[in-house]
mmCIF file of C-alpha atoms and ligand atoms in Angstrom:
data_model
loop_
_atom_site.group_PDB
_atom_site.id
_atom_site.type_symbol
_atom_site.label_atom_id
_atom_site.label_comp_id
_atom_site.label_asym_id
_atom_site.label_seq_id
_atom_site.Cartn_x
_atom_site.Cartn_y
_atom_site.Cartn_z
ATOM 1 C CA UNK A 25 -19.700 -9.242 18.248
ATOM 2 C CA UNK A 26 -16.058 -8.482 17.282
ATOM 3 C CA UNK A 27 -15.697 -8.190 13.475
ATOM 4 C CA UNK A 28 -12.228 -8.506 11.766
ATOM 5 C CA UNK A 29 -13.494 -7.774 8.359
ATOM 6 C CA UNK A 30 -11.916 -4.952 6.383
ATOM 7 C CA UNK A 31 -12.799 -3.913 2.753
ATOM 8 C CA UNK A 32 -10.197 -2.506 0.399
ATOM 9 C CA UNK A 33 -10.070 -2.392 -3.310
ATOM 10 C CA UNK A 34 -13.730 -3.779 -3.553
ATOM 11 C CA UNK A 35 -12.592 -7.046 -1.775
ATOM 12 C CA UNK A 36 -13.481 -8.202 1.734
ATOM 13 C CA UNK A 37 -10.340 -9.355 3.732
ATOM 14 C CA UNK A 38 -11.805 -11.217 6.730
ATOM 15 C CA UNK A 39 -9.649 -11.417 8.795
ATOM 16 C CA UNK A 40 -7.448 -8.693 7.275
ATOM 17 C CA UNK A 41 -4.388 -11.011 7.233
ATOM 18 C CA UNK A 42 -2.741 -11.812 3.801
ATOM 19 C CA UNK A 43 0.013 -14.293 3.133
ATOM 20 C CA UNK A 44 3.064 -12.280 2.048
ATOM 21 C CA UNK A 45 4.798 -12.824 -1.179
ATOM 22 C CA UNK A 46 7.605 -15.513 -1.117
ATOM 23 C CA UNK A 47 6.412 -17.689 1.838
ATOM 24 C CA UNK A 48 4.929 -21.067 1.121
ATOM 25 C CA UNK A 49 3.192 -19.663 -1.998
ATOM 26 C CA UNK A 50 4.979 -21.667 -4.759
ATOM 27 C CA UNK A 51 2.054 -24.096 -5.128
ATOM 28 C CA UNK A 52 -1.750 -23.815 -5.159
ATOM 29 C CA UNK A 53 -1.745 -26.665 -2.484
ATOM 30 C CA UNK A 54 0.575 -24.566 -0.003
ATOM 31 C CA UNK A 55 -1.341 -21.405 -0.455
ATOM 32 C CA UNK A 56 -4.776 -23.207 -0.033
ATOM 33 C CA UNK A 57 -3.441 -24.909 3.234
ATOM 34 C CA UNK A 58 -2.705 -21.308 4.537
ATOM 35 C CA UNK A 59 -6.296 -20.048 3.497
ATOM 36 C CA UNK A 60 -7.695 -23.079 5.475
ATOM 37 C CA UNK A 61 -5.298 -22.007 8.316
ATOM 38 C CA UNK A 62 -7.150 -18.722 8.374
ATOM 39 C CA UNK A 63 -5.562 -16.253 5.836
ATOM 40 C CA UNK A 64 -8.035 -13.734 4.518
ATOM 41 C CA UNK A 65 -6.060 -13.324 1.287
ATOM 42 C CA UNK A 66 -2.902 -14.667 -0.384
ATOM 43 C CA UNK A 67 -0.138 -13.225 -2.449
ATOM 44 C CA UNK A 68 1.754 -15.432 -4.799
ATOM 45 C CA UNK A 69 5.564 -15.735 -5.012
ATOM 46 C CA UNK A 70 6.830 -12.882 -7.298
ATOM 47 C CA UNK A 71 6.760 -14.223 -10.772
ATOM 48 C CA UNK A 72 8.777 -13.054 -13.679
ATOM 49 C CA UNK A 73 8.870 -13.602 -17.532
ATOM 50 C CA UNK A 74 11.197 -16.605 -17.600
ATOM 51 C CA UNK A 75 12.251 -19.369 -14.984
ATOM 52 C CA UNK A 76 14.929 -18.131 -12.654
ATOM 53 C CA UNK A 77 17.123 -20.163 -10.373
ATOM 54 C CA UNK A 78 17.709 -17.498 -7.810
ATOM 55 C CA UNK A 79 21.102 -17.057 -5.960
ATOM 56 C CA UNK A 80 23.659 -19.477 -4.796
ATOM 57 C CA UNK A 81 23.590 -21.066 -1.211
ATOM 58 C CA UNK A 82 23.295 -20.198 1.517
ATOM 59 C CA UNK A 83 20.352 -18.230 0.754
ATOM 60 C CA UNK A 84 18.776 -17.999 4.245
ATOM 61 C CA UNK A 85 20.413 -17.162 7.730
ATOM 62 C CA UNK A 86 18.344 -17.483 10.956
ATOM 63 C CA UNK A 87 18.749 -14.484 13.244
ATOM 64 C CA UNK A 88 17.506 -14.028 16.885
ATOM 65 C CA UNK A 89 15.070 -11.277 15.676
ATOM 66 C CA UNK A 90 14.084 -12.669 12.222
ATOM 67 C CA UNK A 91 15.475 -14.012 8.973
ATOM 68 C CA UNK A 92 17.919 -12.782 6.521
ATOM 69 C CA UNK A 93 17.182 -14.231 2.937
ATOM 70 C CA UNK A 94 18.805 -13.696 -0.380
ATOM 71 C CA UNK A 95 16.782 -16.058 -2.464
ATOM 72 C CA UNK A 96 17.133 -13.952 -5.614
ATOM 73 C CA UNK A 97 13.565 -14.133 -6.854
ATOM 74 C CA UNK A 98 13.683 -17.885 -8.018
ATOM 75 C CA UNK A 99 10.489 -18.732 -9.773
ATOM 76 C CA UNK A 100 9.246 -21.004 -12.548
ATOM 77 C CA UNK A 101 8.335 -18.216 -14.919
ATOM 78 C CA UNK A 102 4.808 -16.925 -15.696
ATOM 79 C CA UNK A 103 3.825 -19.669 -18.265
ATOM 80 C CA UNK A 104 4.519 -22.482 -15.827
ATOM 81 C CA UNK A 105 3.192 -20.810 -12.730
ATOM 82 C CA UNK A 106 -0.270 -20.150 -14.508
ATOM 83 C CA UNK A 107 -1.397 -23.660 -13.640
ATOM 84 C CA UNK A 108 -0.965 -22.968 -9.835
ATOM 85 C CA UNK A 109 -2.965 -19.841 -10.054
ATOM 86 C CA UNK A 110 -5.869 -21.555 -12.074
ATOM 87 C CA UNK A 111 -5.950 -24.338 -9.623
ATOM 88 C CA UNK A 112 -6.055 -22.051 -6.541
ATOM 89 C CA UNK A 113 -8.769 -19.965 -7.947
ATOM 90 C CA UNK A 114 -10.966 -23.033 -8.543
ATOM 91 C CA UNK A 115 -10.466 -24.097 -4.991
ATOM 92 C CA UNK A 116 -10.555 -20.829 -3.138
ATOM 93 C CA UNK A 117 -13.121 -18.720 -4.873
ATOM 94 C CA UNK A 118 -14.036 -16.396 -2.171
ATOM 95 C CA UNK A 119 -10.465 -15.428 -0.875
ATOM 96 C CA UNK A 120 -8.855 -12.562 -2.691
ATOM 97 C CA UNK A 121 -5.907 -13.870 -4.811
ATOM 98 C CA UNK A 122 -3.086 -11.287 -5.329
ATOM 99 C CA UNK A 123 -0.549 -12.084 -8.131
ATOM 100 C CA UNK A 124 2.843 -10.680 -7.452
ATOM 101 C CA UNK A 125 5.030 -9.777 -10.334
ATOM 102 C CA UNK A 126 8.670 -8.527 -11.042
ATOM 103 C CA UNK A 127 10.213 -7.272 -14.284
ATOM 104 C CA UNK A 128 12.976 -4.990 -15.392
ATOM 105 C CA UNK A 129 10.732 -2.714 -17.600
ATOM 106 C CA UNK A 130 7.143 -1.376 -18.024
ATOM 107 C CA UNK A 131 6.226 -3.486 -21.013
ATOM 108 C CA UNK A 132 7.142 -6.781 -19.142
ATOM 109 C CA UNK A 133 5.330 -5.627 -16.066
ATOM 110 C CA UNK A 134 2.274 -5.088 -18.119
ATOM 111 C CA UNK A 135 2.490 -8.425 -19.919
ATOM 112 C CA UNK A 136 2.877 -10.268 -16.647
ATOM 113 C CA UNK A 137 -0.011 -8.366 -15.038
ATOM 114 C CA UNK A 138 -2.276 -9.206 -17.893
ATOM 115 C CA UNK A 139 -1.276 -12.878 -17.579
ATOM 116 C CA UNK A 140 -2.045 -12.881 -13.885
ATOM 117 C CA UNK A 141 -5.462 -11.442 -14.186
ATOM 118 C CA UNK A 142 -6.617 -13.601 -17.188
ATOM 119 C CA UNK A 143 -5.696 -16.706 -15.098
ATOM 120 C CA UNK A 144 -7.371 -15.799 -11.837
ATOM 121 C CA UNK A 145 -5.580 -12.951 -10.028
ATOM 122 C CA UNK A 146 -8.051 -10.553 -8.506
ATOM 123 C CA UNK A 147 -5.443 -7.875 -7.723
ATOM 124 C CA UNK A 148 -1.804 -7.506 -9.052
ATOM 125 C CA UNK A 149 1.119 -6.617 -6.628
ATOM 126 C CA UNK A 150 4.093 -4.898 -8.380
ATOM 127 C CA UNK A 151 7.225 -5.955 -6.629
ATOM 128 C CA UNK A 152 9.261 -2.829 -6.737
ATOM 129 C CA UNK A 153 11.139 -3.568 -3.693
ATOM 130 C CA UNK A 154 13.307 -6.801 -3.548
ATOM 131 C CA UNK A 155 16.593 -5.658 -2.144
ATOM 132 C CA UNK A 156 18.801 -8.367 -3.465
ATOM 133 C CA UNK A 157 17.917 -8.801 -7.238
ATOM 134 C CA UNK A 158 20.040 -6.576 -9.513
ATOM 135 C CA UNK A 159 17.936 -4.638 -12.158
ATOM 136 C CA UNK A 160 14.558 -5.623 -10.583
ATOM 137 C CA UNK A 161 12.645 -4.603 -7.437
ATOM 138 C CA UNK A 162 14.235 -1.929 -5.326
ATOM 139 C CA UNK A 163 16.216 -0.810 -8.322
ATOM 140 C CA UNK A 164 12.905 0.206 -9.849
ATOM 141 C CA UNK A 165 11.548 1.991 -6.811
ATOM 142 C CA UNK A 166 14.752 3.940 -6.736
ATOM 143 C CA UNK A 167 14.076 5.663 -9.972
ATOM 144 C CA UNK A 168 10.887 7.583 -9.504
ATOM 145 C CA UNK A 169 10.378 8.128 -13.399
ATOM 146 C CA UNK A 170 10.709 4.460 -14.171
ATOM 147 C CA UNK A 171 8.474 3.414 -11.313
ATOM 148 C CA UNK A 172 5.833 5.837 -12.498
ATOM 149 C CA UNK A 173 6.237 4.493 -16.116
ATOM 150 C CA UNK A 174 5.836 0.817 -14.904
ATOM 151 C CA UNK A 175 2.603 1.701 -12.789
ATOM 152 C CA UNK A 176 1.183 3.765 -15.678
ATOM 153 C CA UNK A 177 1.554 1.007 -18.284
ATOM 154 C CA UNK A 178 0.185 -1.645 -15.970
ATOM 155 C CA UNK A 179 -2.756 0.603 -15.273
ATOM 156 C CA UNK A 180 -3.476 1.099 -18.921
ATOM 157 C CA UNK A 181 -3.308 -2.751 -19.464
ATOM 158 C CA UNK A 182 -5.579 -4.194 -16.671
ATOM 159 C CA UNK A 183 -8.786 -3.051 -14.959
ATOM 160 C CA UNK A 184 -7.970 -4.882 -11.710
ATOM 161 C CA UNK A 185 -6.596 -3.070 -8.675
ATOM 162 C CA UNK A 186 -2.765 -2.545 -8.712
ATOM 163 C CA UNK A 187 -0.634 -2.522 -5.469
ATOM 164 C CA UNK A 188 2.763 -0.957 -5.403
ATOM 165 C CA UNK A 189 4.914 -2.916 -3.110
ATOM 166 C CA UNK A 190 7.641 -0.476 -1.815
ATOM 167 C CA UNK A 191 10.933 -0.842 -0.026
ATOM 168 C CA UNK A 192 11.716 0.621 3.361
ATOM 169 C CA UNK A 193 13.157 4.051 2.736
ATOM 170 C CA UNK A 194 13.412 7.415 4.620
ATOM 171 C CA UNK A 195 11.789 8.609 1.396
ATOM 172 C CA UNK A 196 8.829 6.255 1.307
ATOM 173 C CA UNK A 197 6.211 8.922 1.569
ATOM 174 C CA UNK A 198 7.570 10.592 -1.668
ATOM 175 C CA UNK A 199 7.712 7.257 -3.346
ATOM 176 C CA UNK A 200 4.148 6.375 -2.260
ATOM 177 C CA UNK A 201 2.901 9.762 -3.594
ATOM 178 C CA UNK A 202 4.511 9.063 -7.065
ATOM 179 C CA UNK A 203 2.898 5.485 -6.933
ATOM 180 C CA UNK A 204 -0.448 6.967 -6.095
ATOM 181 C CA UNK A 205 -0.275 9.598 -8.760
ATOM 182 C CA UNK A 206 0.735 7.173 -11.518
ATOM 183 C CA UNK A 207 -2.279 5.044 -10.863
ATOM 184 C CA UNK A 208 -1.588 2.551 -8.033
ATOM 185 C CA UNK A 209 -4.722 1.632 -6.143
ATOM 186 C CA UNK A 210 -2.886 0.603 -2.937
ATOM 187 C CA UNK A 211 0.580 0.595 -1.325
ATOM 188 C CA UNK A 212 2.186 -2.332 0.313
ATOM 189 C CA UNK A 213 4.920 -1.466 2.723
ATOM 190 C CA UNK A 214 7.339 -2.698 3.438
ATOM 191 C CA UNK A 215 9.483 -5.550 1.674
ATOM 192 C CA UNK A 216 12.510 -6.869 3.591
ATOM 193 C CA UNK A 217 15.371 -4.479 4.640
ATOM 194 C CA UNK A 218 18.656 -4.753 2.838
ATOM 195 C CA UNK A 219 21.078 -6.379 5.249
ATOM 196 C CA UNK A 220 23.896 -8.700 5.690
ATOM 197 C CA UNK A 221 25.405 -11.324 8.154
ATOM 198 C CA UNK A 222 29.289 -12.006 8.636
ATOM 199 C CA UNK A 223 31.074 -15.016 9.938
ATOM 200 C CA UNK A 224 33.908 -13.666 11.932
ATOM 201 C CA UNK A 225 35.946 -16.797 12.022
ATOM 202 C CA UNK A 226 36.112 -17.058 8.158
ATOM 203 C CA UNK A 227 35.767 -13.191 7.882
ATOM 204 C CA UNK A 228 33.209 -13.632 4.965
ATOM 205 C CA UNK A 229 29.744 -12.738 4.372
ATOM 206 C CA UNK A 230 27.527 -15.725 5.201
ATOM 207 C CA UNK A 231 24.973 -15.277 2.371
ATOM 208 C CA UNK A 232 26.031 -16.602 -1.073
ATOM 209 C CA UNK A 233 24.824 -13.115 -2.565
ATOM 210 C CA UNK A 234 26.516 -11.436 0.398
ATOM 211 C CA UNK A 235 23.673 -9.127 1.062
ATOM 212 C CA UNK A 236 20.006 -9.978 1.423
ATOM 213 C CA UNK A 237 16.686 -8.858 2.971
ATOM 214 C CA UNK A 238 15.863 -8.832 6.674
ATOM 215 C CA UNK A 239 12.329 -9.834 7.721
ATOM 216 C CA UNK A 240 10.666 -10.825 11.025
ATOM 217 C CA UNK A 241 10.181 -9.123 14.370
ATOM 218 C CA UNK A 242 13.269 -7.013 14.171
ATOM 219 C CA UNK A 243 11.773 -4.958 11.242
ATOM 220 C CA UNK A 244 8.515 -4.332 12.700
ATOM 221 C CA UNK A 245 9.373 -0.611 13.984
ATOM 222 C CA UNK A 246 10.572 0.232 10.510
ATOM 223 C CA UNK A 247 7.426 -1.088 8.913
ATOM 224 C CA UNK A 248 5.230 0.768 11.344
ATOM 225 C CA UNK A 249 6.928 4.073 10.576
ATOM 226 C CA UNK A 250 6.719 3.436 6.846
ATOM 227 C CA UNK A 251 3.037 2.808 7.138
ATOM 228 C CA UNK A 252 2.406 5.870 9.422
ATOM 229 C CA UNK A 253 4.189 8.107 6.926
ATOM 230 C CA UNK A 254 2.534 6.875 3.851
ATOM 231 C CA UNK A 255 -0.897 7.254 5.719
ATOM 232 C CA UNK A 256 -0.212 10.926 6.036
ATOM 233 C CA UNK A 257 1.037 11.234 2.507
ATOM 234 C CA UNK A 258 -1.653 9.449 0.386
ATOM 235 C CA UNK A 259 -5.269 8.803 0.051
ATOM 236 C CA UNK A 260 -5.140 5.204 -1.017
ATOM 237 C CA UNK A 261 -5.287 2.090 1.134
ATOM 238 C CA UNK A 262 -2.167 0.587 2.608
ATOM 239 C CA UNK A 263 -1.294 -2.890 3.334
ATOM 240 C CA UNK A 264 1.053 -3.098 6.068
ATOM 241 C CA UNK A 265 3.813 -5.742 6.255
ATOM 242 C CA UNK A 266 7.177 -6.463 8.156
ATOM 243 C CA UNK A 267 7.491 -8.444 11.338
ATOM 244 C CA UNK A 268 3.793 -9.046 12.050
ATOM 245 C CA UNK A 269 3.823 -12.075 14.462
ATOM 246 C CA UNK A 270 1.056 -11.396 16.909
ATOM 247 C CA UNK A 271 -2.400 -9.984 16.933
ATOM 248 C CA UNK A 272 -1.088 -7.098 18.825
ATOM 249 C CA UNK A 273 1.422 -6.406 15.991
ATOM 250 C CA UNK A 274 -1.481 -6.538 13.358
ATOM 251 C CA UNK A 275 -3.561 -4.092 15.365
ATOM 252 C CA UNK A 276 -0.513 -1.815 15.783
ATOM 253 C CA UNK A 277 -0.112 -1.708 11.968
ATOM 254 C CA UNK A 278 -3.819 -0.874 11.529
ATOM 255 C CA UNK A 279 -3.541 1.916 14.100
ATOM 256 C CA UNK A 280 -0.702 3.379 12.000
ATOM 257 C CA UNK A 281 -3.100 3.403 8.929
ATOM 258 C CA UNK A 282 -3.003 0.057 7.232
ATOM 259 C CA UNK A 283 -6.334 -1.379 6.094
ATOM 260 C CA UNK A 284 -4.962 -4.928 6.212
ATOM 261 C CA UNK A 285 -1.647 -6.601 6.785
ATOM 262 C CA UNK A 286 0.651 -9.270 5.249
ATOM 263 C CA UNK A 287 2.242 -11.951 7.236
ATOM 264 C CA UNK A 288 5.367 -13.880 6.196
ATOM 265 C CA UNK A 289 8.302 -14.836 8.469
ATOM 266 C CA UNK A 290 5.697 -15.496 11.311
ATOM 267 C CA UNK A 291 4.538 -18.551 9.414
ATOM 268 C CA UNK A 292 7.963 -20.104 10.115
ATOM 269 C CA UNK A 293 7.932 -19.305 13.703
ATOM 270 C CA UNK A 294 4.265 -19.911 14.503
ATOM 271 C CA UNK A 295 3.490 -22.565 11.889
ATOM 272 C CA UNK A 296 0.606 -22.789 9.180
ATOM 273 C CA UNK A 297 -1.992 -22.085 11.996
ATOM 274 C CA UNK A 298 -0.273 -18.636 12.414
ATOM 275 C CA UNK A 299 -3.274 -16.629 10.818
ATOM 276 C CA UNK A 300 -5.843 -18.143 13.049
ATOM 277 C CA UNK A 301 -3.681 -17.538 16.149
ATOM 278 C CA UNK A 302 -3.049 -14.043 15.132
ATOM 279 C CA UNK A 303 -6.853 -13.474 14.384
ATOM 280 C CA UNK A 304 -7.823 -14.917 17.845
ATOM 281 C CA UNK A 305 -5.271 -12.602 19.512
ATOM 282 C CA UNK A 306 -6.685 -9.602 17.639
ATOM 283 C CA UNK A 307 -10.297 -10.448 18.703
ATOM 284 C CA UNK A 308 -9.155 -10.910 22.300
ATOM 285 C CA UNK A 309 -7.306 -7.499 22.447
ATOM 286 C CA UNK A 310 -10.105 -5.739 20.773
ATOM 287 C CA UNK A 311 -12.657 -7.158 23.179
ATOM 288 C CA UNK A 312 -10.604 -6.094 26.027
ATOM 289 C CA UNK A 313 -10.433 -2.612 24.630
ATOM 290 C CA UNK A 314 -14.156 -2.730 23.793
ATOM 291 C CA UNK A 315 -13.617 -2.457 20.051
ATOM 292 C CA UNK A 316 -16.115 -4.070 17.898
ATOM 293 C CA UNK A 317 -15.042 -3.030 14.465
ATOM 294 C CA UNK A 318 -11.613 -2.185 12.781
ATOM 295 C CA UNK A 319 -12.914 1.185 11.608
ATOM 296 C CA UNK A 320 -12.247 2.106 15.273
ATOM 297 C CA UNK A 321 -8.581 1.102 14.978
ATOM 298 C CA UNK A 322 -7.487 1.971 11.399
ATOM 299 C CA UNK A 323 -5.452 5.197 11.317
ATOM 300 C CA UNK A 324 -6.227 6.108 14.949
ATOM 301 C CA UNK A 325 -2.492 6.418 15.981
ATOM 302 C CA UNK A 326 -2.655 9.753 13.909
ATOM 303 C CA UNK A 327 -5.278 11.459 16.027
ATOM 304 C CA UNK A 328 -2.980 11.830 19.069
ATOM 305 C CA UNK A 329 0.329 11.539 17.310
ATOM 306 C CA UNK A 330 2.764 14.247 18.342
ATOM 307 C CA UNK A 331 3.508 16.432 15.229
HETATM 308 C C1 FMN B 20 12.116 -16.251 2.127
HETATM 309 C C2 FMN B 20 11.425 -15.027 1.530
HETATM 310 C C3 FMN B 20 11.097 -14.984 0.212
HETATM 311 C C4 FMN B 20 10.509 -13.761 -0.064
HETATM 312 N N1 FMN B 20 10.129 -13.594 -1.324
HETATM 313 C C5 FMN B 20 9.534 -12.488 -1.655
HETATM 314 C C6 FMN B 20 9.008 -12.281 -3.144
HETATM 315 O O1 FMN B 20 9.267 -13.197 -3.907
HETATM 316 N N2 FMN B 20 8.602 -11.132 -3.319
HETATM 317 C C7 FMN B 20 8.151 -10.146 -2.475
HETATM 318 O O2 FMN B 20 7.500 -9.059 -3.001
HETATM 319 N N3 FMN B 20 8.617 -10.333 -1.279
HETATM 320 C C8 FMN B 20 9.261 -11.445 -0.944
HETATM 321 N N4 FMN B 20 9.663 -11.554 0.506
HETATM 322 C C9 FMN B 20 9.374 -10.424 1.386
HETATM 323 C C10 FMN B 20 7.936 -10.695 2.133
HETATM 324 O O3 FMN B 20 6.836 -10.775 1.212
HETATM 325 C C11 FMN B 20 7.896 -9.589 3.114
HETATM 326 O O4 FMN B 20 7.555 -8.323 2.506
HETATM 327 C C12 FMN B 20 9.002 -9.374 4.166
HETATM 328 O O5 FMN B 20 9.346 -10.834 4.578
HETATM 329 C C13 FMN B 20 8.490 -8.703 5.528
HETATM 330 O O6 FMN B 20 7.472 -9.342 6.075
HETATM 331 P P1 FMN B 20 7.507 -10.404 7.338
HETATM 332 O O7 FMN B 20 8.512 -9.804 8.304
HETATM 333 O O8 FMN B 20 6.231 -10.620 7.876
HETATM 334 O O9 FMN B 20 8.156 -11.594 6.809
HETATM 335 C C14 FMN B 20 10.276 -12.699 0.938
HETATM 336 C C15 FMN B 20 10.498 -12.762 2.217
HETATM 337 C C16 FMN B 20 11.191 -13.992 2.707
HETATM 338 C C17 FMN B 20 11.457 -14.115 4.124
#
């Protein structure tokens, strides 16, 4: 029997496929639909202290190799979002629910984390990596002292596991070490890659915000490299993310060192049944390789890696 179960932070992810933040996770109903479609866990949309409208249109550009978005973290604010969390928890009791939060200072992060866990989140994901929201996200991960303070404050406020979601960077291993030392229980890498699109005819940037975040198949090699480096530098579990579209992609991330993976843009290209399709492909490939358990896969790319 081929098993796709993977345990991290005291939770079983089976399959080890988790809905990435920001994709069809505004409501309990849409997240529940994806759980029914085979997700082994879900991350909520990143939620902040107050309602936020996000950037002006256009906010999304379709590319041949993925998607460029500059949504700007639109969200209803924690007080309104709570009802979605509570509703989802009552319907999907056995699926780990990860609450994603963003803020500009340690105190607000801790406040949001506490609200998330009091209302049903099993795990909290700190969005330290949005590339297109000034003062939030990647701006925090770019300041190691501030990032450390944020994680320490959240750690001293809640007992539940904390994930630090990091931006792609040539210094990702250093950032992950700071996160681990500050109390993070896991690392999520990567968020979207800061990027832009230009319309030559009008000689103007296409996105309303000019720059945005690149996701989908084109960023998979960057995500793989980040997971590989973080695995060598830290002892805590890694959740891989970035361009995972097929079962083979997911298994490549696990080989690089991820214990589970998040899937985002692939939901657009493969539909709400994407998780089931990806899980079936993982099983097929594992059976072909005579692998019965993911422990035979996780981190294995390191054993024969060229130093
Ligand atoms: C439209 C869109 C909205 C997103 N919103 C968020 C968000 O609110 N918080 C967050 O941490 N990441 C957000 N992301 C990033 C994804 O969670 C993920 O890290 C990234 O898209 C890479 O994975 P993928 O290639 O599987 O999509 C968003 C991505 C997209 C495409």
